[in-house]
Short mmCIF file of C-alpha atoms and ligand atoms in Angstrom, two decimals:
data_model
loop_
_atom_site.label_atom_id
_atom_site.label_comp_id
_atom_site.label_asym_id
_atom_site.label_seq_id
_atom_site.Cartn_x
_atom_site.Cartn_y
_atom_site.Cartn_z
CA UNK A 43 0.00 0.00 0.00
CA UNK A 44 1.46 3.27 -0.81
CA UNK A 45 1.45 5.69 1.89
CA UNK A 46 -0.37 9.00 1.67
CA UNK A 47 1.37 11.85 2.67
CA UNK A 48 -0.75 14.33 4.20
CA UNK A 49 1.84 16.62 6.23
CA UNK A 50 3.34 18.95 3.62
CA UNK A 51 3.32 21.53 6.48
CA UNK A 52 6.35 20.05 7.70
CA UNK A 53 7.75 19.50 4.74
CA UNK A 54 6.89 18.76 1.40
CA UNK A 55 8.48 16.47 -1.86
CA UNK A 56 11.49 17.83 -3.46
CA UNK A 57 9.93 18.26 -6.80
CA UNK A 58 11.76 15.45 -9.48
CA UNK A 59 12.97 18.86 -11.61
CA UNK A 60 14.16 19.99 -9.05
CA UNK A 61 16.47 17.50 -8.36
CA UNK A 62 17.02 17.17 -12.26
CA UNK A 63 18.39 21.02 -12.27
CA UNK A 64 20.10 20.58 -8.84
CA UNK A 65 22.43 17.45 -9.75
CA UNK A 66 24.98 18.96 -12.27
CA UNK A 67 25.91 21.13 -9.52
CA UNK A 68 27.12 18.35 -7.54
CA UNK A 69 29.61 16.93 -10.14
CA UNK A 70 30.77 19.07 -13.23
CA UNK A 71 29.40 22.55 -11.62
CA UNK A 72 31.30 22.05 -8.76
CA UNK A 73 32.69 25.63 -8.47
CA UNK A 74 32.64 28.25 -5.86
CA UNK A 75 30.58 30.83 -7.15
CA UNK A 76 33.31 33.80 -5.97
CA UNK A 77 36.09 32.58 -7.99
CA UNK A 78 36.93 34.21 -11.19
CA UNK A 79 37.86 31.57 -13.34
CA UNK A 80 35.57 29.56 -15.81
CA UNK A 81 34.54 27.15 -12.99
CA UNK A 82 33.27 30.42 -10.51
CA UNK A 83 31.58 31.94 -13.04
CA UNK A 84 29.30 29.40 -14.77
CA UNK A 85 28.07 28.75 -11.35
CA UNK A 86 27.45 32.34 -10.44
CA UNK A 87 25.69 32.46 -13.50
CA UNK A 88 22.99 29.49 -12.43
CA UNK A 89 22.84 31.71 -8.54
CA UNK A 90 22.02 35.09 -10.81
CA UNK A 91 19.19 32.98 -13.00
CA UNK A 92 18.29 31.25 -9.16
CA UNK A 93 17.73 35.03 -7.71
CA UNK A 94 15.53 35.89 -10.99
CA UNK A 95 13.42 33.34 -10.65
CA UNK A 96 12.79 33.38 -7.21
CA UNK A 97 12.40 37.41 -7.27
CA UNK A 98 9.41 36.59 -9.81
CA UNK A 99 7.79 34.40 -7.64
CA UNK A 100 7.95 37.18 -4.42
CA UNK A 101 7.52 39.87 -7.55
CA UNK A 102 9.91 41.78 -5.66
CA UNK A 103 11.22 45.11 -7.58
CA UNK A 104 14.91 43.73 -7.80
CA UNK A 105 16.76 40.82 -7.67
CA UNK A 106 19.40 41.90 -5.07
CA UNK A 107 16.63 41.68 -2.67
CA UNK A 108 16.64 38.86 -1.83
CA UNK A 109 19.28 36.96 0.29
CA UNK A 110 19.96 33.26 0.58
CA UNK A 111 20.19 31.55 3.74
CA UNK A 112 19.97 28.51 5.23
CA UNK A 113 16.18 28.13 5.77
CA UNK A 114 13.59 29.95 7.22
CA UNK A 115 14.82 29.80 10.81
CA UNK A 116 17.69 31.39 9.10
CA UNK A 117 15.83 34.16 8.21
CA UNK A 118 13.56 34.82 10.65
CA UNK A 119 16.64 34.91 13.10
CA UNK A 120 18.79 37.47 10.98
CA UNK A 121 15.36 39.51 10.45
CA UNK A 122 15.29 40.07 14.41
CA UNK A 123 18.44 40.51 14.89
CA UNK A 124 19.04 43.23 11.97
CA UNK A 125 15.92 44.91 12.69
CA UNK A 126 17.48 45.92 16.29
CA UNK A 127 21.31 46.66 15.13
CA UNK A 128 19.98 49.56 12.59
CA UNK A 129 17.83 51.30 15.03
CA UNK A 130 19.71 51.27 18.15
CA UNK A 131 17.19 54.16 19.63
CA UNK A 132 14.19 51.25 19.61
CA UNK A 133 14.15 48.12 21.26
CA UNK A 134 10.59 47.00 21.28
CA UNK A 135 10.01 43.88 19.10
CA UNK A 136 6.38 42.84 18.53
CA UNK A 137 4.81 39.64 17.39
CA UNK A 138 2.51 37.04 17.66
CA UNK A 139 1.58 34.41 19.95
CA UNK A 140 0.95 32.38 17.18
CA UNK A 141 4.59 32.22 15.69
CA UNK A 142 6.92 29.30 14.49
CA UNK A 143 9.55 28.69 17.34
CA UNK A 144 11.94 29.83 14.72
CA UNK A 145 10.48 33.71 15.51
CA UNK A 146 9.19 33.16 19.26
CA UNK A 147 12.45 31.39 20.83
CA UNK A 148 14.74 34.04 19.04
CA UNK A 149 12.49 37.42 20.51
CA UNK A 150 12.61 35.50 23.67
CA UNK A 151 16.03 34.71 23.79
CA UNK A 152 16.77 38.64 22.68
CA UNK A 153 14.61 39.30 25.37
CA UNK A 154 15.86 37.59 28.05
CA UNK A 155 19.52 38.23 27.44
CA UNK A 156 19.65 41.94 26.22
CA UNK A 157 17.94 44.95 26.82
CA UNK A 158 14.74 43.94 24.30
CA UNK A 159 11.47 44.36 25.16
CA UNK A 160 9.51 41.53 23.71
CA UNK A 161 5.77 42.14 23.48
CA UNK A 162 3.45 39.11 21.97
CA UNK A 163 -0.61 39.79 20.48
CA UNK A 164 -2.90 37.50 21.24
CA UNK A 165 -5.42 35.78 18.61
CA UNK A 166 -8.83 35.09 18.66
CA UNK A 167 -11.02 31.22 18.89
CA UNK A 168 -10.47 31.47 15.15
CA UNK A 169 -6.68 32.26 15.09
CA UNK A 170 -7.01 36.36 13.81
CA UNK A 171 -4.76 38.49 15.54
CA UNK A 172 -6.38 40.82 17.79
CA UNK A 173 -5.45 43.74 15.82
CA UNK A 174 -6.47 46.42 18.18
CA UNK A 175 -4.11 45.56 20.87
CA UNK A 176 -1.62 44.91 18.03
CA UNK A 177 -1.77 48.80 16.79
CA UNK A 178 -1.33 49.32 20.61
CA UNK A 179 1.52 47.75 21.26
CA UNK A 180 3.23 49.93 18.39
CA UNK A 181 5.28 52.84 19.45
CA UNK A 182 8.37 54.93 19.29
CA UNK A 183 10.32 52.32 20.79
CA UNK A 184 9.26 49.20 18.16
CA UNK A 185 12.11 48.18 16.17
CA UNK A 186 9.55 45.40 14.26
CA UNK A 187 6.98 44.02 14.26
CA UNK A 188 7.01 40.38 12.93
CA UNK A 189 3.72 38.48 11.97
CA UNK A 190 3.24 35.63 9.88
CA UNK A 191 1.86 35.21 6.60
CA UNK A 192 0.42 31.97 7.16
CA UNK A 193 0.33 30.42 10.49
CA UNK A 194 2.00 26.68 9.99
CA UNK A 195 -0.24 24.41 12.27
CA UNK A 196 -3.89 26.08 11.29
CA UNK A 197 -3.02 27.95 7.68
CA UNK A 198 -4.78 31.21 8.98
CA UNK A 199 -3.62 34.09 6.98
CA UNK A 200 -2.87 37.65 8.75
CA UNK A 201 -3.56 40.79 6.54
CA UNK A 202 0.07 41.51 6.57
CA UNK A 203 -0.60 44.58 4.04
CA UNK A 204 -2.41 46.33 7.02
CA UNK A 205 0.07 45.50 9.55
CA UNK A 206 2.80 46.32 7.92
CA UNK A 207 1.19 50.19 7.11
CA UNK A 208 0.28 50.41 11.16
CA UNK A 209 3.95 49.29 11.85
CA UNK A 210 5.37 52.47 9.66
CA UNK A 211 2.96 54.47 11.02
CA UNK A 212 4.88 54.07 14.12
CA UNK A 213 8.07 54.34 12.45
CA UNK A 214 8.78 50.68 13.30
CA UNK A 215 10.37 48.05 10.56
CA UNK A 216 7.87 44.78 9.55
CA UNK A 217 8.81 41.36 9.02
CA UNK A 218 7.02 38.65 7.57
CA UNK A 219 7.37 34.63 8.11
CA UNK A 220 6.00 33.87 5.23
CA UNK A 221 7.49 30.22 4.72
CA UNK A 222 4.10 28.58 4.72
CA UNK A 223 2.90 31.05 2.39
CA UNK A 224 5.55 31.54 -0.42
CA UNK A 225 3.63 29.11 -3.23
CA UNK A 226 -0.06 28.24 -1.93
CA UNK A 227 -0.78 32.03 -2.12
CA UNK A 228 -0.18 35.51 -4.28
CA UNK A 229 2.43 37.37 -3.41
CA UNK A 230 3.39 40.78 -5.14
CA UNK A 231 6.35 42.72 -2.83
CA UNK A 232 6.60 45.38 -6.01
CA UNK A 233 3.99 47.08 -4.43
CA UNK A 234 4.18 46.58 -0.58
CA UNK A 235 4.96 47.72 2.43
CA UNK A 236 7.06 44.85 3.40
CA UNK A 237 10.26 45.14 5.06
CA UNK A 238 11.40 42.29 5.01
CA UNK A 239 10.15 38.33 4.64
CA UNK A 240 11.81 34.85 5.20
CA UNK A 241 10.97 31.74 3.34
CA UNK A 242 12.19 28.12 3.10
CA UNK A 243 12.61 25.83 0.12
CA UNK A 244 11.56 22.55 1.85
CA UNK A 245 7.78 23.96 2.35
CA UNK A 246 7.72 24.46 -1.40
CA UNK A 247 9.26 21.45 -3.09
CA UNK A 248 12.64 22.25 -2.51
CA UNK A 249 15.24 20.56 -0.22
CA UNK A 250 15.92 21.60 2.96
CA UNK A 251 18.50 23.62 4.05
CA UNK A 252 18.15 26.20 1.39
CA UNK A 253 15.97 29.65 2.42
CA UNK A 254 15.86 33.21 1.73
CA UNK A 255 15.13 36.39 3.45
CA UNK A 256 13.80 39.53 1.05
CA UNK A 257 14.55 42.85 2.32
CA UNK A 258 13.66 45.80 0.43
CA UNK A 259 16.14 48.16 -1.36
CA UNK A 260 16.13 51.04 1.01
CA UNK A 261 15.83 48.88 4.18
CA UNK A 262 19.05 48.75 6.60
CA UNK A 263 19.85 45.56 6.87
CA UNK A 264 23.10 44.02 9.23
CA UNK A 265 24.42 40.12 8.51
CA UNK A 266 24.09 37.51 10.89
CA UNK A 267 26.83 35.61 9.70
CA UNK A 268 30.16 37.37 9.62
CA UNK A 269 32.59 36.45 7.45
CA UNK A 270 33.29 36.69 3.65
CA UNK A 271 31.68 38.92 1.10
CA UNK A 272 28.69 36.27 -0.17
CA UNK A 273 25.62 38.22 -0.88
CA UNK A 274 26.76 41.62 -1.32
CA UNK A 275 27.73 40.98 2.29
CA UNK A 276 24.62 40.12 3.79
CA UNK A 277 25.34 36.91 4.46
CA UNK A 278 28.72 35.10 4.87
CA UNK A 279 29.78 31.31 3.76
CA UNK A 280 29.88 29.84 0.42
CA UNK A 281 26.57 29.71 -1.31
CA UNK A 282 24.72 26.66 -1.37
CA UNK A 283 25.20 26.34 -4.83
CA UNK A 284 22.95 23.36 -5.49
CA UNK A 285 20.22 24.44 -3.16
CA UNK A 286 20.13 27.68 -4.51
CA UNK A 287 19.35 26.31 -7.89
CA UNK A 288 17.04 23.62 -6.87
CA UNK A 289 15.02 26.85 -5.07
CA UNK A 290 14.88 28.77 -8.04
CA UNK A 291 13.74 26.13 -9.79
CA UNK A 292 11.34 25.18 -7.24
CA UNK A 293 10.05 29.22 -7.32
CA UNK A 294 9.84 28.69 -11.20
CA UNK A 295 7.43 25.37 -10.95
CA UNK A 296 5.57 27.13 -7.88
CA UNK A 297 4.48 30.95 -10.23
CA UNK A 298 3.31 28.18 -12.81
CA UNK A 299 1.01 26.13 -10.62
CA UNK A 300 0.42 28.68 -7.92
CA UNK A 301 -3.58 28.55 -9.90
CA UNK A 302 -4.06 25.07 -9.00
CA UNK A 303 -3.34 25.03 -5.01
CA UNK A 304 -6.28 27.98 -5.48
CA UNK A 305 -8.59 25.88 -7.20
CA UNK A 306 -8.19 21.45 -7.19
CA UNK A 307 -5.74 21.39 -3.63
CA UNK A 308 -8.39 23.96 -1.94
CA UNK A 309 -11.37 22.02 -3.51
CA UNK A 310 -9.59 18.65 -2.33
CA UNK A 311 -9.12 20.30 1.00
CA UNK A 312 -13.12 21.28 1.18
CA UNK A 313 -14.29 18.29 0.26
CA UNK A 314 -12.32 16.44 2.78
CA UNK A 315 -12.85 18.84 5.76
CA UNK A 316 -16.64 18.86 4.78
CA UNK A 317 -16.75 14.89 4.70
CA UNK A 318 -14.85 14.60 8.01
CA UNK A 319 -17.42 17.15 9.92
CA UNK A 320 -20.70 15.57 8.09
CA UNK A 321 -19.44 12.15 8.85
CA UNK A 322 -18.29 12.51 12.67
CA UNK A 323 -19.26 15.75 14.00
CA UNK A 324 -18.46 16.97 17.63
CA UNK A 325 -14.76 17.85 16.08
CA UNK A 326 -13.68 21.37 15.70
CA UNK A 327 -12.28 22.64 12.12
CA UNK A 328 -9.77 24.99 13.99
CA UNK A 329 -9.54 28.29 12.20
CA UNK A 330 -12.00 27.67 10.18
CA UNK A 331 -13.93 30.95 9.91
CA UNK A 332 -11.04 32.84 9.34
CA UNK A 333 -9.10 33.35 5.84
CA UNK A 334 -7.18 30.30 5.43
CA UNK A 335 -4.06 28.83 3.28
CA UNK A 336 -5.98 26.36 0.69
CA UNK A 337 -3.95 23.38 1.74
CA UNK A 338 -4.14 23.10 5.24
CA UNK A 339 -7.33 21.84 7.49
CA UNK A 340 -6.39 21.74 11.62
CA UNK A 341 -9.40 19.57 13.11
CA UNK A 342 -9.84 18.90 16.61
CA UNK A 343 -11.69 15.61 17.73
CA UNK A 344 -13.18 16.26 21.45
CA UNK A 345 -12.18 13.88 24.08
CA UNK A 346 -9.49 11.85 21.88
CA UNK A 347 -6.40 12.11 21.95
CA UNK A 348 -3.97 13.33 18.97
CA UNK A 349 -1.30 10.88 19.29
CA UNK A 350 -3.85 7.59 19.63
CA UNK A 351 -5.16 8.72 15.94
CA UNK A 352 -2.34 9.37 14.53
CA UNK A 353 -0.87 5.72 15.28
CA UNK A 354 -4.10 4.36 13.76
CA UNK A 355 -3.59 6.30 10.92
CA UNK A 356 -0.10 5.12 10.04
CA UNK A 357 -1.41 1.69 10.78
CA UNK A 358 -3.85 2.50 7.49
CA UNK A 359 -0.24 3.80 5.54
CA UNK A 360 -1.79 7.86 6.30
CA UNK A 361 0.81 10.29 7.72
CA UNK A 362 -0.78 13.43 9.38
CA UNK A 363 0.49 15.61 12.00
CA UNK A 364 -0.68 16.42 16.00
CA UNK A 365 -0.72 20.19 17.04
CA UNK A 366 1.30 19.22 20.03
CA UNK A 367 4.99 18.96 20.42
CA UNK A 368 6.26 16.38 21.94
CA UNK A 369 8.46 18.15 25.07
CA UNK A 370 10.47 15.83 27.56
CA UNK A 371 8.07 13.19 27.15
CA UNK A 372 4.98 14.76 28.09
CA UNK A 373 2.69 15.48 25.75
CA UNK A 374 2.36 19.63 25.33
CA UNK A 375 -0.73 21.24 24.05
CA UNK A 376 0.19 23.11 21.22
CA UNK A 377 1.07 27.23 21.85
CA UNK A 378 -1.04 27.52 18.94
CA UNK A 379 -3.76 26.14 19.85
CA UNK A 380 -3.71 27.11 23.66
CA UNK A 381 -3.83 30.72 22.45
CA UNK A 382 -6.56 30.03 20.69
CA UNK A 383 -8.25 29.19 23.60
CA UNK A 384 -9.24 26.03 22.42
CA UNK A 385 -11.46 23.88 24.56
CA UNK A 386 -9.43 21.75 27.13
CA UNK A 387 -11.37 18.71 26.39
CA UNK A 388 -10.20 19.43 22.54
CA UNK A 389 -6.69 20.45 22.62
CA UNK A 390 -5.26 16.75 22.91
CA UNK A 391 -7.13 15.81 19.81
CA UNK A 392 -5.94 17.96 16.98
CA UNK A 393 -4.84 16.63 14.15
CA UNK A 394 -2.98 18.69 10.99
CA UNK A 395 -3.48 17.24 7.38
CA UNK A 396 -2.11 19.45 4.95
CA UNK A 397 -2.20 18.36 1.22
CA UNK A 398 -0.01 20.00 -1.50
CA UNK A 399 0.08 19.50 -4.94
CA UNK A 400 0.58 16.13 -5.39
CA UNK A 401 -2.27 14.57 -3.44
CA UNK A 402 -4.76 13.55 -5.52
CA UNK A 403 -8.38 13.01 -5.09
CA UNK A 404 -8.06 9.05 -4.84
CA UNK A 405 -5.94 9.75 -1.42
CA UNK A 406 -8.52 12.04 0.12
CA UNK A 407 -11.30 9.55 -1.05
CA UNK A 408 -8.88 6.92 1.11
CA UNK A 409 -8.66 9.20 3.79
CA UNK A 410 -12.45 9.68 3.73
CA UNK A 411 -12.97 5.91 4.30
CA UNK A 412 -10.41 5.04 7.01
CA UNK A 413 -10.58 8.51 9.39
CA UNK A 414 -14.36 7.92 10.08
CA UNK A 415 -13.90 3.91 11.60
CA UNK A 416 -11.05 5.18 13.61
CA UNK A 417 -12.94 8.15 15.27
CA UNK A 418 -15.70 6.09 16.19
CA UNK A 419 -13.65 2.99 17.22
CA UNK A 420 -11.57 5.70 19.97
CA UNK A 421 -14.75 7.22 20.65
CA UNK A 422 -16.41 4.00 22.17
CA UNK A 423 -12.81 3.24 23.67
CA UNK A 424 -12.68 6.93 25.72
CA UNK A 425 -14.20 7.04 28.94
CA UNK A 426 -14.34 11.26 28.56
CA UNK A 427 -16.35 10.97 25.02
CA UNK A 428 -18.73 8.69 26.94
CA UNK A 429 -19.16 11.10 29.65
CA UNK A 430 -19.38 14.13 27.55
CA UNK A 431 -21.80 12.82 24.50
CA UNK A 432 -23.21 9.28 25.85
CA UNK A 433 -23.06 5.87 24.96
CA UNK A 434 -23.17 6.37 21.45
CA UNK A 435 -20.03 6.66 19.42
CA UNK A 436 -21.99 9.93 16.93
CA UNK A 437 -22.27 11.61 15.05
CA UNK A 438 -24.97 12.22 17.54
CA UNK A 439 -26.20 15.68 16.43
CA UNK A 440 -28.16 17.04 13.38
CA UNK A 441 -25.74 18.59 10.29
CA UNK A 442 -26.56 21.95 11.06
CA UNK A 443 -25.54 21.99 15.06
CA UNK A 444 -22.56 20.02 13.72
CA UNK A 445 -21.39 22.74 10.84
CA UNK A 446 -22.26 25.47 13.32
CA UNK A 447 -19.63 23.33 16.24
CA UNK A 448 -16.71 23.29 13.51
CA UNK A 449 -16.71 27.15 12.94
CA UNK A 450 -17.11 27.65 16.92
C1 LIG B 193 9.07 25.37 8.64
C2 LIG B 193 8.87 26.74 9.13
C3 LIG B 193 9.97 27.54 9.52
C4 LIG B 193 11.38 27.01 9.57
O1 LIG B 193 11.94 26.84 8.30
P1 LIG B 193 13.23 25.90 8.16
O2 LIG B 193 13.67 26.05 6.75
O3 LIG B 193 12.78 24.52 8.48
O4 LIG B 193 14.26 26.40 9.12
C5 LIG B 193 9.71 28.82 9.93
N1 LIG B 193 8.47 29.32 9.95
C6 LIG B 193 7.40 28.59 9.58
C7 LIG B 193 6.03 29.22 9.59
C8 LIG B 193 7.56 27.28 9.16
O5 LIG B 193 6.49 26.56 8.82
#
């Protein structure tokens, strides 16, 4: 049976062209991209075409934008840490209580060991940031304010246009993690406000360890990495010569097909989300009344627990993700979902399946058949569910009371 792979969240297929244009840069293309000979500059040629094609993709204004880095920790960690160094009269950094790690460790580390004053916005039951308390928090002392695009674990989409205008307002910088966004949605930085914006290949059919942060011509901008004179000394170390070109290439395939995650993976994605909800109810589609990335559907099952349906699921060759992190053995609710203020008897049941563009409609129909049997099956087995919703293993409750208990 061949597995299907519903967790492209955490990281997704390295797309077979990719690998195609990637490969001669492992044997005959093997040069350093800063030397001057024939060897440097064939290579620096395939990094210039690399930069073009990703700078279409972002539709940034210029290609020198755009610097490459080792992933979107990367550059979400030089972002901070640049947005402080240039504007040493502000130490205020703002964000979201909704972040990757990759943003929320880093403010809190900066936080805790300098003299940064880290201030985090809450969302609401659907994920939105509370964007009142967000223009509050701006002021003569923000350096940045970072938000993300798309959040990873529910797809929820923050109107980063807005926030970045109320962050100028203030005179602060903005930063977007847009990693789960670059390629399931339109982006156009030509004509925003954008400071600056990290992404990573290995969320869009590139390998991993290959990124890139934008930041706009006019925007002062320090290196984290010290060292040589790489990327109009933004960022120091050899390029990753091979990932580089497998991200460009991976940009290229993602402006061509960005269409179809808008219209067959977001169709897929309704149709399986619907099915789920009709077929079980008493489960929570989290996020789902706000704007949403088309490939992603979060769905809490009350009373269950995450882990327990996620080992059934393998057992039926489906790989899906829990919202909770698995922390010194002890299973953690989720930060996402906590500040979401999802119910307690539904935080140990979430469960992340997020498609791409290579699932097809025969895997969700699979899904669609084995989900269902294993809900009900844990249901009968939970002490909790029988408490909460009675003897009978549901869906208990009319479609209507059920639709209305997914958007809650
Ligand atoms: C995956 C992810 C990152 C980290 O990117 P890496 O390339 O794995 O370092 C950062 N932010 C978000 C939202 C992500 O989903």
């Amino acid at each position: 049976m061949i597995p299907v792979y519903l967790d492209n969240n955490a990281t997704t297929r390295t797309d077979e062209a990719v690998v195609e244009a990637m490969l001669p840069f492992f044997t005959g293309q093997f040069g350093n991209a800063s030397s001057s000979h024939a060897f440097g500059s064939e290579v620096a040629g395939a990094v210039r075409t690399a930069r073009r094609q990703l700078q279409a993709l972002l539709g940034a204004a210029h290609d020198s934008e755009l610097v490459f880095t080792s992933g979107g920790t990367e550059a979400d960690n030089a972002a901070l840490w640049s947005a402080l160094d240039v504007q040493p009269g502000r130490n205020r950094i703002v964000t979201s209580a909704v972040e990757h790690p990759a943003i929320l460790a880093c403010a809190t580390w900066l936080s805790q060991t300098r003299d940064v004053e880290l201030v985090t916005i809450g969302v609401d039951g659907s994920g939105r940031l509370d964007i009142d308390a967000y223009r509050a928090a701006l002021g003569p002392q923000t350096a940045l304010a970072s938000v993300m695009w798309a959040n990873n674990e529910t797809g929820v989409l923050n109107p980063v246009e807005d926030l970045a205008r109320y962050a100028h307002e203030a005179g602060a910088l903005f930063h977007t993690d847009a990693v789960q966004a670059v390629g399931k949605v339109a982006i156009d930085l030509s004509a925003s406000e954008i400071d600056m914006l990290s992404l990573s290949g290995h969320k869009l059919h590139a390998p991993k360890g290959i990124g890139a942060l934008y930041v706009k011509k006019g925007v002062k901008f320090r290196p984290l990495l010290r060292g040589g004179r790489q990327e109009r000394g933004r960022r120091a170390g050899t390029e990753n010569v091979p990932g580089i070109v497998g991200l460009g290439k991976a940009a290229e395939i993602a402006a061509e097909r960005l269409g179809e995650e808008q219209t067959r993976v977001r169709a897929l994605r309704d149709r399986f989300e619907h099915g789920i909800v009709r077929r079980l109810g008493q489960c929570f589609v989290l996020g789902g009344e706000a704007d949403r990335l088309p490939n992603t559907c979060d769905i809490a099952f009350d009373c269950l627990d995450a882990e327990a349906i996620l080992m059934k699921l393998e057992q039926a060759g489906i790989a899906a993700s829990s919202g909770s992190a698995c922390a010194s053995g002890s299973m953690e609710p989720s930060h996402v979902l906590r500040a979401m203020d999802v119910p307690a008897s539904a935080l140990q049941g979430a469960i992340r399946f997020s498609l791409s563009r290579d699932t097809t409609a025969g895997e969700i129909d699979r899904v669609l058949d084995a989900l269902p049997p294993i809900i009900l099956r844990l249901r009968a087995m939970s002490p909790l569910w029988q408490d909460r919703h009675g003897q009978g293993a549901g869906p208990a409750e009319p479609a209507e009371a059920l639709v209305a208990m997914a958007g809650e």
